[in-house]
mmCIF file of C-alpha atoms in Angstrom:
data_model
loop_
_atom_site.group_PDB
_atom_site.id
_atom_site.type_symbol
_atom_site.label_atom_id
_atom_site.label_comp_id
_atom_site.label_asym_id
_atom_site.label_seq_id
_atom_site.Cartn_x
_atom_site.Cartn_y
_atom_site.Cartn_z
ATOM 1 C CA LYS A 1 -18.316 -28.796 45.084
ATOM 2 C CA ALA A 2 -17.402 -31.289 47.804
ATOM 3 C CA GLY A 3 -18.716 -34.814 47.352
ATOM 4 C CA VAL A 4 -20.386 -37.127 49.834
ATOM 5 C CA THR A 5 -18.143 -37.563 52.869
ATOM 6 C CA GLN A 6 -18.264 -40.625 55.071
ATOM 7 C CA THR A 7 -16.476 -41.163 58.355
ATOM 8 C CA PRO A 8 -14.767 -43.201 59.558
ATOM 9 C CA ARG A 9 -13.390 -44.923 56.457
ATOM 10 C CA TYR A 10 -12.322 -48.060 58.309
ATOM 11 C CA LEU A 11 -13.219 -49.495 61.673
ATOM 12 C CA ILE A 12 -12.964 -52.742 63.563
ATOM 13 C CA LYS A 13 -15.447 -53.811 66.220
ATOM 14 C CA THR A 14 -16.176 -56.979 68.141
ATOM 15 C CA ARG A 15 -19.414 -58.929 68.295
ATOM 16 C CA GLY A 16 -21.998 -57.391 70.569
ATOM 17 C CA GLN A 17 -20.672 -53.848 70.274
ATOM 18 C CA GLN A 18 -22.455 -51.063 68.507
ATOM 19 C CA VAL A 19 -21.219 -48.674 65.827
ATOM 20 C CA THR A 20 -22.200 -45.272 64.485
ATOM 21 C CA LEU A 21 -21.293 -44.160 60.971
ATOM 22 C CA SER A 22 -21.544 -40.618 59.700
ATOM 23 C CA CYS A 23 -22.380 -39.125 56.316
ATOM 24 C CA SER A 24 -22.245 -35.539 55.059
ATOM 25 C CA PRO A 25 -24.168 -35.135 51.798
ATOM 26 C CA ILE A 26 -23.363 -32.838 48.929
ATOM 27 C CA SER A 27 -24.235 -29.268 49.822
ATOM 28 C CA GLY A 28 -27.865 -28.614 48.928
ATOM 29 C CA HIS A 29 -28.817 -32.285 48.801
ATOM 30 C CA ARG A 30 -31.610 -33.101 51.214
ATOM 31 C CA SER A 31 -32.026 -36.836 50.627
ATOM 32 C CA VAL A 32 -29.579 -39.320 52.157
ATOM 33 C CA SER A 33 -29.687 -43.062 51.535
ATOM 34 C CA TRP A 34 -27.674 -45.849 53.088
ATOM 35 C CA TYR A 35 -26.587 -49.118 51.478
ATOM 36 C CA GLN A 36 -24.739 -52.212 52.650
ATOM 37 C CA GLN A 37 -22.358 -53.951 50.268
ATOM 38 C CA THR A 38 -21.203 -57.513 50.917
ATOM 39 C CA PRO A 39 -19.616 -60.053 48.560
ATOM 40 C CA GLY A 40 -22.563 -62.410 48.919
ATOM 41 C CA GLN A 41 -25.540 -60.043 48.803
ATOM 42 C CA GLY A 42 -24.179 -57.177 46.736
ATOM 43 C CA LEU A 43 -25.492 -53.672 47.295
ATOM 44 C CA GLN A 44 -28.618 -53.619 49.445
ATOM 45 C CA PHE A 45 -30.745 -50.656 50.428
ATOM 46 C CA LEU A 46 -30.984 -49.899 54.136
ATOM 47 C CA PHE A 47 -33.033 -46.688 54.422
ATOM 48 C CA GLU A 48 -33.528 -43.172 53.107
ATOM 49 C CA TYR A 49 -34.002 -39.889 54.946
ATOM 50 C CA PHE A 50 -35.341 -36.554 53.743
ATOM 51 C CA SER A 51 -35.864 -33.505 55.914
ATOM 52 C CA GLU A 52 -35.086 -35.510 59.055
ATOM 53 C CA THR A 53 -37.789 -38.094 58.246
ATOM 54 C CA GLN A 54 -37.294 -41.695 57.195
ATOM 55 C CA ARG A 55 -39.235 -42.084 53.963
ATOM 56 C CA ASN A 56 -38.169 -45.547 52.928
ATOM 57 C CA LYS A 57 -36.710 -48.641 54.541
ATOM 58 C CA GLY A 58 -35.188 -51.878 53.274
ATOM 59 C CA ASN A 59 -35.409 -55.374 54.724
ATOM 60 C CA PHE A 60 -32.937 -55.154 57.552
ATOM 61 C CA PRO A 61 -33.494 -55.987 61.235
ATOM 62 C CA GLY A 62 -34.222 -53.303 63.793
ATOM 63 C CA ARG A 63 -30.579 -53.363 64.919
ATOM 64 C CA PHE A 64 -29.950 -51.090 61.947
ATOM 65 C CA SER A 65 -31.183 -47.564 62.493
ATOM 66 C CA GLY A 66 -30.490 -44.101 61.231
ATOM 67 C CA ARG A 67 -31.278 -40.470 61.635
ATOM 68 C CA GLN A 68 -30.871 -37.216 59.790
ATOM 69 C CA PHE A 69 -30.131 -33.819 61.226
ATOM 70 C CA SER A 70 -31.471 -30.424 60.218
ATOM 71 C CA ASN A 71 -28.321 -29.741 58.160
ATOM 72 C CA SER A 72 -29.042 -32.970 56.184
ATOM 73 C CA ARG A 73 -26.088 -34.810 57.691
ATOM 74 C CA SER A 74 -26.985 -38.376 58.547
ATOM 75 C CA GLU A 75 -25.825 -41.124 60.870
ATOM 76 C CA MET A 76 -26.535 -44.814 60.893
ATOM 77 C CA ASN A 77 -26.190 -47.055 63.885
ATOM 78 C CA VAL A 78 -25.846 -50.809 64.155
ATOM 79 C CA SER A 79 -26.365 -52.287 67.601
ATOM 80 C CA THR A 80 -25.375 -55.709 68.925
ATOM 81 C CA LEU A 81 -22.976 -56.321 66.065
ATOM 82 C CA GLU A 82 -22.819 -59.738 64.430
ATOM 83 C CA LEU A 83 -20.070 -61.214 62.293
ATOM 84 C CA GLY A 84 -22.355 -60.950 59.272
ATOM 85 C CA ASP A 85 -22.512 -57.169 59.651
ATOM 86 C CA SER A 86 -18.976 -56.939 58.283
ATOM 87 C CA ALA A 87 -19.468 -54.953 55.102
ATOM 88 C CA LEU A 88 -18.874 -51.746 53.226
ATOM 89 C CA TYR A 89 -21.537 -49.230 54.243
ATOM 90 C CA LEU A 90 -22.242 -46.661 51.573
ATOM 91 C CA CYS A 91 -24.046 -43.389 51.927
ATOM 92 C CA ALA A 92 -25.546 -41.607 48.935
ATOM 93 C CA SER A 93 -27.198 -38.243 48.527
ATOM 94 C CA SER A 94 -29.511 -36.639 46.003
ATOM 95 C CA PRO A 95 -31.329 -33.326 45.748
ATOM 96 C CA GLY A 96 -34.560 -34.944 46.891
ATOM 97 C CA GLY A 97 -36.663 -33.602 44.052
ATOM 98 C CA GLY A 98 -37.216 -35.071 40.606
ATOM 99 C CA GLU A 99 -33.689 -36.471 40.471
ATOM 100 C CA THR A 100 -34.089 -38.409 43.709
ATOM 101 C CA ASN A 101 -32.932 -41.698 42.254
ATOM 102 C CA VAL A 102 -29.722 -40.458 40.636
ATOM 103 C CA LEU A 103 -27.621 -41.025 43.712
ATOM 104 C CA THR A 104 -24.132 -39.734 44.378
ATOM 105 C CA PHE A 105 -22.232 -42.133 46.604
ATOM 106 C CA GLY A 106 -19.512 -41.596 49.137
ATOM 107 C CA ALA A 107 -16.416 -43.786 49.364
ATOM 108 C CA GLY A 108 -17.941 -45.869 52.141
ATOM 109 C CA SER A 109 -17.119 -47.001 55.660
ATOM 110 C CA ARG A 110 -15.517 -50.443 55.834
ATOM 111 C CA LEU A 111 -16.703 -52.224 58.994
ATOM 112 C CA THR A 112 -15.033 -55.398 60.199
ATOM 113 C CA VAL A 113 -16.670 -57.308 63.040
ATOM 114 C CA LEU A 114 -14.439 -59.788 64.888
ATOM 115 C CA ASP B 1 -35.200 -63.224 44.918
ATOM 116 C CA GLN B 2 -32.816 -61.328 42.684
ATOM 117 C CA GLN B 3 -34.857 -58.770 40.762
ATOM 118 C CA VAL B 4 -31.875 -57.392 38.830
ATOM 119 C CA LYS B 5 -29.344 -59.807 37.398
ATOM 120 C CA GLN B 6 -26.029 -59.361 35.709
ATOM 121 C CA ASN B 7 -25.224 -62.852 34.532
ATOM 122 C CA SER B 8 -21.649 -62.195 33.452
ATOM 123 C CA PRO B 9 -19.365 -61.779 36.475
ATOM 124 C CA SER B 10 -16.540 -60.577 34.246
ATOM 125 C CA LEU B 11 -15.780 -59.319 30.749
ATOM 126 C CA SER B 12 -12.430 -58.832 29.061
ATOM 127 C CA VAL B 13 -12.017 -56.695 25.923
ATOM 128 C CA GLN B 14 -9.215 -55.157 23.907
ATOM 129 C CA GLU B 15 -8.639 -51.413 23.926
ATOM 130 C CA GLY B 16 -10.521 -49.712 21.101
ATOM 131 C CA ARG B 17 -13.134 -52.462 20.791
ATOM 132 C CA ILE B 18 -16.717 -52.387 22.021
ATOM 133 C CA SER B 19 -17.663 -53.482 25.540
ATOM 134 C CA ILE B 20 -21.222 -54.744 26.007
ATOM 135 C CA LEU B 21 -22.499 -55.257 29.527
ATOM 136 C CA ASN B 22 -25.875 -56.883 30.021
ATOM 137 C CA CYS B 23 -28.549 -56.720 32.679
ATOM 138 C CA ASP B 24 -31.923 -58.436 33.119
ATOM 139 C CA TYR B 25 -34.734 -57.539 35.482
ATOM 140 C CA THR B 26 -37.904 -59.258 36.599
ATOM 141 C CA ASN B 27 -39.956 -56.558 38.325
ATOM 142 C CA SER B 28 -42.439 -54.972 35.908
ATOM 143 C CA MET B 29 -42.720 -51.946 38.185
ATOM 144 C CA PHE B 30 -39.162 -50.853 37.388
ATOM 145 C CA ASP B 31 -39.284 -47.822 35.131
ATOM 146 C CA TYR B 32 -35.930 -46.119 35.584
ATOM 147 C CA PHE B 33 -32.572 -47.761 35.099
ATOM 148 C CA LEU B 34 -29.057 -46.646 35.888
ATOM 149 C CA TRP B 35 -25.500 -47.802 35.378
ATOM 150 C CA TYR B 36 -22.811 -47.137 37.933
ATOM 151 C CA LYS B 37 -19.139 -47.952 37.805
ATOM 152 C CA LYS B 38 -16.982 -48.623 40.811
ATOM 153 C CA TYR B 39 -13.224 -48.505 41.282
ATOM 154 C CA PRO B 40 -11.619 -50.234 44.280
ATOM 155 C CA ALA B 41 -11.761 -48.223 47.506
ATOM 156 C CA GLU B 42 -14.234 -45.752 45.983
ATOM 157 C CA GLY B 43 -18.012 -45.512 46.012
ATOM 158 C CA PRO B 44 -20.051 -46.227 42.870
ATOM 159 C CA THR B 45 -20.055 -43.390 40.330
ATOM 160 C CA PHE B 46 -23.149 -42.643 38.248
ATOM 161 C CA LEU B 47 -22.565 -43.258 34.560
ATOM 162 C CA ILE B 48 -25.781 -43.069 32.573
ATOM 163 C CA SER B 49 -29.497 -43.701 33.004
ATOM 164 C CA ILE B 50 -32.586 -44.406 30.966
ATOM 165 C CA SER B 51 -36.286 -44.008 31.551
ATOM 166 C CA SER B 52 -38.705 -46.710 30.422
ATOM 167 C CA ILE B 53 -40.281 -44.267 27.956
ATOM 168 C CA LYS B 54 -37.087 -44.456 25.913
ATOM 169 C CA ASP B 55 -35.231 -47.352 24.330
ATOM 170 C CA LYS B 56 -31.844 -45.682 23.965
ATOM 171 C CA ASN B 57 -29.776 -43.030 25.671
ATOM 172 C CA GLU B 58 -26.316 -41.849 24.653
ATOM 173 C CA ASP B 59 -23.638 -39.935 26.477
ATOM 174 C CA GLY B 60 -20.320 -39.744 24.672
ATOM 175 C CA ARG B 61 -18.784 -43.211 24.470
ATOM 176 C CA PHE B 62 -21.585 -44.719 26.571
ATOM 177 C CA THR B 63 -24.956 -45.875 25.235
ATOM 178 C CA VAL B 64 -27.647 -47.694 27.169
ATOM 179 C CA PHE B 65 -30.307 -49.725 25.377
ATOM 180 C CA LEU B 66 -33.569 -50.819 26.967
ATOM 181 C CA ASN B 67 -35.778 -53.643 25.707
ATOM 182 C CA LYS B 68 -38.865 -53.517 27.900
ATOM 183 C CA SER B 69 -40.572 -56.538 26.414
ATOM 184 C CA ALA B 70 -37.521 -58.668 27.170
ATOM 185 C CA LYS B 71 -36.864 -56.870 30.476
ATOM 186 C CA HIS B 72 -33.290 -56.421 29.344
ATOM 187 C CA LEU B 73 -30.871 -53.544 29.196
ATOM 188 C CA SER B 74 -27.325 -53.239 27.992
ATOM 189 C CA LEU B 75 -24.498 -50.753 28.257
ATOM 190 C CA HIS B 76 -22.243 -50.241 25.253
ATOM 191 C CA ILE B 77 -18.862 -48.590 25.612
ATOM 192 C CA VAL B 78 -17.236 -47.567 22.337
ATOM 193 C CA PRO B 79 -14.298 -47.374 22.061
ATOM 194 C CA SER B 80 -13.210 -49.086 25.268
ATOM 195 C CA GLN B 81 -10.224 -47.623 27.111
ATOM 196 C CA PRO B 82 -7.999 -49.122 29.824
ATOM 197 C CA GLY B 83 -9.341 -46.500 32.252
ATOM 198 C CA ASP B 84 -12.793 -48.061 31.834
ATOM 199 C CA SER B 85 -11.604 -51.115 33.770
ATOM 200 C CA ALA B 86 -13.869 -51.231 36.812
ATOM 201 C CA VAL B 87 -16.906 -53.012 38.241
ATOM 202 C CA TYR B 88 -20.116 -51.995 36.487
ATOM 203 C CA PHE B 89 -23.436 -52.181 38.313
ATOM 204 C CA CYS B 90 -26.856 -52.078 36.761
ATOM 205 C CA ALA B 91 -29.589 -50.635 38.999
ATOM 206 C CA ALA B 92 -33.333 -50.182 38.734
ATOM 207 C CA THR B 93 -36.080 -48.345 40.541
ATOM 208 C CA ALA B 94 -39.854 -47.930 40.387
ATOM 209 C CA ASP B 95 -39.779 -44.158 40.038
ATOM 210 C CA ALA B 96 -43.459 -43.722 39.145
ATOM 211 C CA SER B 97 -44.576 -45.590 42.261
ATOM 212 C CA GLY B 98 -43.887 -42.496 44.340
ATOM 213 C CA THR B 99 -42.525 -44.684 47.130
ATOM 214 C CA SER B 100 -39.095 -45.632 45.868
ATOM 215 C CA TYR B 101 -37.288 -42.821 47.649
ATOM 216 C CA GLY B 102 -33.567 -43.468 47.537
ATOM 217 C CA LYS B 103 -34.075 -47.147 46.784
ATOM 218 C CA LEU B 104 -32.155 -48.642 43.917
ATOM 219 C CA THR B 105 -32.114 -52.395 43.325
ATOM 220 C CA PHE B 106 -28.649 -53.363 42.133
ATOM 221 C CA GLY B 107 -27.314 -56.260 40.111
ATOM 222 C CA GLN B 108 -24.272 -58.164 41.369
ATOM 223 C CA GLY B 109 -21.900 -56.303 39.065
ATOM 224 C CA THR B 110 -19.668 -57.167 36.120
ATOM 225 C CA ILE B 111 -15.905 -56.727 36.297
ATOM 226 C CA LEU B 112 -14.745 -55.131 33.050
ATOM 227 C CA THR B 113 -11.085 -55.387 32.122
ATOM 228 C CA VAL B 114 -9.853 -53.455 29.094
ATOM 229 C CA HIS B 115 -6.447 -54.611 27.883
ATOM 230 C CA PRO B 116 -4.083 -52.159 26.163
#
């Protein structure tokens, strides 16, 4: 069974640009969550999608957005990039039922903002 | 406001001995707790979890203990192996709230090093 796949694995952007990250969940998983990991703040929850609907959202500015497609694949977008957005962005999936909070994580997308 | 805290940034143990990783939380709504381990360049991997209705859960070499009154949990690894060297994260969620979809609150992590 393939795991959670995130693309791209590494990317470099400059301030003011925007970026889109992609996540393919485990087959059959309908819930996709996104997290940001930085040395200072640790792992922080961004948002969660289930059946193409955002069900939960963390405390991030509106520059951070996401969406989920009918095949459960998800994308997140960060607009007007700032230096502080440099981080490892992790996607996680779960079945979406009773085991919602046992998340399986992907390897992450490492974003560097110059 | 850090609702989940792992006060030890690092822990070093000898192979074969016990590793004890600790975690404290402040939010009384948390009722489900998980431990993840993370190797460099990989995402966190689920290790073991415990519901607040229990005070202990075992899975092979890994045991998690929960002390609700102290808002404290610990992960015991016995015996420790060099391959256990990784960053260990404690996480918590308010599962019964019905609104915690996908949201885990993580501690800052503890780097475990197991020496041969």
